[in-house]
Coordinates of C-alpha atoms in Angstrom, one line a residue:
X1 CA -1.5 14.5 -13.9
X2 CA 0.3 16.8 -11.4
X3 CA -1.9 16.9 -8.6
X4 CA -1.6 14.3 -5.6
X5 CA -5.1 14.4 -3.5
X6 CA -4.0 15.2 0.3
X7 CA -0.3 16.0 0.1
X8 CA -0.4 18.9 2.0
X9 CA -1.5 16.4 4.9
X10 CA 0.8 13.5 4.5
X11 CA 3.9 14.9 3.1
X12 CA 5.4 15.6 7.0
X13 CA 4.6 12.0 7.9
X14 CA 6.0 10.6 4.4
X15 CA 9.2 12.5 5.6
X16 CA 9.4 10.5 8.9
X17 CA 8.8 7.4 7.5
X18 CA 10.2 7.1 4.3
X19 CA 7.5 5.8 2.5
X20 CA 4.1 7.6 0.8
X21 CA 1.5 5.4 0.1
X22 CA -0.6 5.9 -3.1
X23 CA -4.1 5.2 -3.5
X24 CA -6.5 5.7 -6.7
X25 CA -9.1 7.8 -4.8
X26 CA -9.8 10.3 -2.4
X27 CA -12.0 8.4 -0.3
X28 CA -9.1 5.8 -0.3
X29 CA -6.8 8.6 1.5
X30 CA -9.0 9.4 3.9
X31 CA -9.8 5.6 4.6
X32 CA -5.6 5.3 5.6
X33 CA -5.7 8.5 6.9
X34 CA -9.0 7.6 9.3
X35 CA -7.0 4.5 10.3
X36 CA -3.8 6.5 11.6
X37 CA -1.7 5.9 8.1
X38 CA -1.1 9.4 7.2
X39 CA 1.0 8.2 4.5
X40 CA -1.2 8.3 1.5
X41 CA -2.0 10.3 -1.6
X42 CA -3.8 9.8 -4.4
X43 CA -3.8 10.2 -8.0
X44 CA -7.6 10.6 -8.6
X45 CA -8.6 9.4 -12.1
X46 CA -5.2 9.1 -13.6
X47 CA -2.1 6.6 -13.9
X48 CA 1.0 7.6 -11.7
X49 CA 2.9 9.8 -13.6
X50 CA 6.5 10.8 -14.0
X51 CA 5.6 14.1 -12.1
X52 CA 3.9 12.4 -9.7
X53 CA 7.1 10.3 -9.0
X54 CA 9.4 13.5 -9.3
X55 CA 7.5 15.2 -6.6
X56 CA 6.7 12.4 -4.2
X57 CA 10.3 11.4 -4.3
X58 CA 11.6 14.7 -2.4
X59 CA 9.6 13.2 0.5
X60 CA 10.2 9.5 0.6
X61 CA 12.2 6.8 -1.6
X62 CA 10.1 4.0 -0.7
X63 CA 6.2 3.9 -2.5
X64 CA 3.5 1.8 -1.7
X65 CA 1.1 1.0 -4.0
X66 CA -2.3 0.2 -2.9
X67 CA -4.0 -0.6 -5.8
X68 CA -4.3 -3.1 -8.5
X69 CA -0.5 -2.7 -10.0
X70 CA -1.0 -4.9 -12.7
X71 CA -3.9 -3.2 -13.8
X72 CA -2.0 -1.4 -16.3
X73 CA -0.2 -4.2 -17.1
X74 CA 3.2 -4.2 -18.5
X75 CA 3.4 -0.7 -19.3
X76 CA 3.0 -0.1 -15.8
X77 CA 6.0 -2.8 -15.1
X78 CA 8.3 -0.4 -17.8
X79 CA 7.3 2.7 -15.4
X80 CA 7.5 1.7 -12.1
X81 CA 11.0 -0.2 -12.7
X82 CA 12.5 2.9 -14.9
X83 CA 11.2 5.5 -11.6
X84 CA 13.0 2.9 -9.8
X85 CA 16.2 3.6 -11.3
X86 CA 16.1 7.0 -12.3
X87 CA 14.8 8.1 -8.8
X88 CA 16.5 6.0 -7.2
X89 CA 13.3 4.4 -5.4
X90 CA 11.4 1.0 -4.0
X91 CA 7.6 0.3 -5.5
X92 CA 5.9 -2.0 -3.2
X93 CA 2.3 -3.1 -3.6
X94 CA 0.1 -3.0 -0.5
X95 CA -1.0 -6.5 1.1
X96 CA -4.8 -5.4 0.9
X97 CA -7.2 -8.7 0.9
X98 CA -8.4 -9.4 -2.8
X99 CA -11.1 -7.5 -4.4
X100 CA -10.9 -4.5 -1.6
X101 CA -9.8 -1.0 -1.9
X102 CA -8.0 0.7 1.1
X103 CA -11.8 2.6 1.8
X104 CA -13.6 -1.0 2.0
X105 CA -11.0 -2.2 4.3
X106 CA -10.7 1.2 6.5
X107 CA -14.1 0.4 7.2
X108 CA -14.3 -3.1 8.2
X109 CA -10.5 -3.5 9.8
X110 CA -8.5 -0.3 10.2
X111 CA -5.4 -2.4 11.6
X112 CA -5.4 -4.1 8.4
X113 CA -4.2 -0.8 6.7
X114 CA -1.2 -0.7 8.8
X115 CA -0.6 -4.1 7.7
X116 CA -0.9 -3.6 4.3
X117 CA 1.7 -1.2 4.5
X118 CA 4.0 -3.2 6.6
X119 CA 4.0 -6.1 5.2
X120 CA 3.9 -4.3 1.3
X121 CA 5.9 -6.7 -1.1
X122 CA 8.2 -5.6 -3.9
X123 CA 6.7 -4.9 -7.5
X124 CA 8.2 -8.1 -9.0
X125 CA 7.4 -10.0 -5.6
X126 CA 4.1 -8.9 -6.1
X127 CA 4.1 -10.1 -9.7
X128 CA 5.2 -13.6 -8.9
X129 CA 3.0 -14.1 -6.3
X130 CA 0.0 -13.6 -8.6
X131 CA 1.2 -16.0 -11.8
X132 CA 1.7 -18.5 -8.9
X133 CA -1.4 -18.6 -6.9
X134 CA -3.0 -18.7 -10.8
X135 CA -1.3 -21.6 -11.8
X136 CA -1.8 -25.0 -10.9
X137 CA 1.3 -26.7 -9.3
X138 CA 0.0 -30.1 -8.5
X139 CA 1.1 -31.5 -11.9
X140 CA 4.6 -31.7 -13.5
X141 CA 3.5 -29.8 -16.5
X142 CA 1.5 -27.0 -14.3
X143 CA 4.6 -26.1 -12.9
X144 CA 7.2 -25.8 -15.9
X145 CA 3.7 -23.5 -17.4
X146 CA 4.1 -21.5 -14.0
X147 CA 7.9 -21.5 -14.3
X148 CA 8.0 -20.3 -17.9
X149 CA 5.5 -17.5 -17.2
X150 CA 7.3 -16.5 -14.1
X151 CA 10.5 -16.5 -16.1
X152 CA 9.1 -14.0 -18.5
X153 CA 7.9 -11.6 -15.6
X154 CA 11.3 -11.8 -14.2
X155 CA 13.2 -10.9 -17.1
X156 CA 11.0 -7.8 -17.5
X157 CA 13.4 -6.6 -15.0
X158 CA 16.5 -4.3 -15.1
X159 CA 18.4 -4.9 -13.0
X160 CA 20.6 -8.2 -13.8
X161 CA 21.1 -8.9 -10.0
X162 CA 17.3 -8.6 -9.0
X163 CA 16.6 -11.0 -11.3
X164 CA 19.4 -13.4 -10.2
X165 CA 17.6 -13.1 -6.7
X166 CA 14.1 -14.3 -8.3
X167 CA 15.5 -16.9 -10.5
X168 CA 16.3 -18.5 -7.6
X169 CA 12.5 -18.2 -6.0
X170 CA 11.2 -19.4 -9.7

């Protein structure tokens, strides 16, 4: 619950840019790493932990996720917006294509790596996105389903102005 798989490597470029990237798996850190992201470090076998956070955060404020954040579920949603706070930090989920891990896609398209990094969306972006493209928005009553489901992912959240921001999305 301490140990970060490949920090020793990654920590000088996590420094540059700001951000560390965190995978589930070692072969998912040498995937990114392979691709010329030398951002990422992983957990291997356990949840992010408050440790985790506490050390990662003395080399970047923003963390990329890049794996299946709601996996956990809402306790995972309780963590990563009280690190948030209390370390003063962004969680972002990492735009990888549906059902592939970062290895999968190292292999097939390096460049999408970089991309899933780039273009990594905010936890509660992330969140939205998913009860969205689940729901079905071609009917009146699809939609108010979709909007009060969205609505209760939203007010999961903190921070009264963050949610005044998705309100408006929802």
């Amino acid at each position: 619950s301490r140990v970060l798989y490949g920090l020793d490597r990654a920590k000088a470029a996590m420094v540059t840019a700001g951000t560390a990237v965190v995978c589930e798996g070692y072969t998912d850190v040498i995937g990114f790493h392979r691709s010329g992201v030398p951002l990422a470090v992983a957990t291997c076998g356990t949840a992010l932990t408050d440790d985790h956070v506490a050390l990662l955060r003395r080399f970047a404020r923003r963390f990329v996720v890049a794996f299946d954040a709601d996996s956990a579920g809402r306790a995972a949603a309780d963590r990563f917006y009280r690190w948030e706070r209390e370390h003063d930090l962004e969680v972002a989920v990492a735009d990888l294509p549906p059902g592939q891990d970062p290895a999968d896609v190292a292999q097939a398209d390096p460049e999408r790596l970089h991309a899933a990094v780039e273009n990594a969306r905010p936890f509660l972006r992330f969140r939205l996105d998913r009860v969205f493209a689940a729901a079905d928005l071609s009917t009146p009553e699809g939609r108010a389903r979709a909007a009060d489901a969205a609505l209760a992912v939203v007010a999961e959240h903190p921070d009264v102005m963050v949610r005044d921001q998705y309100l408006l999305d929802v």
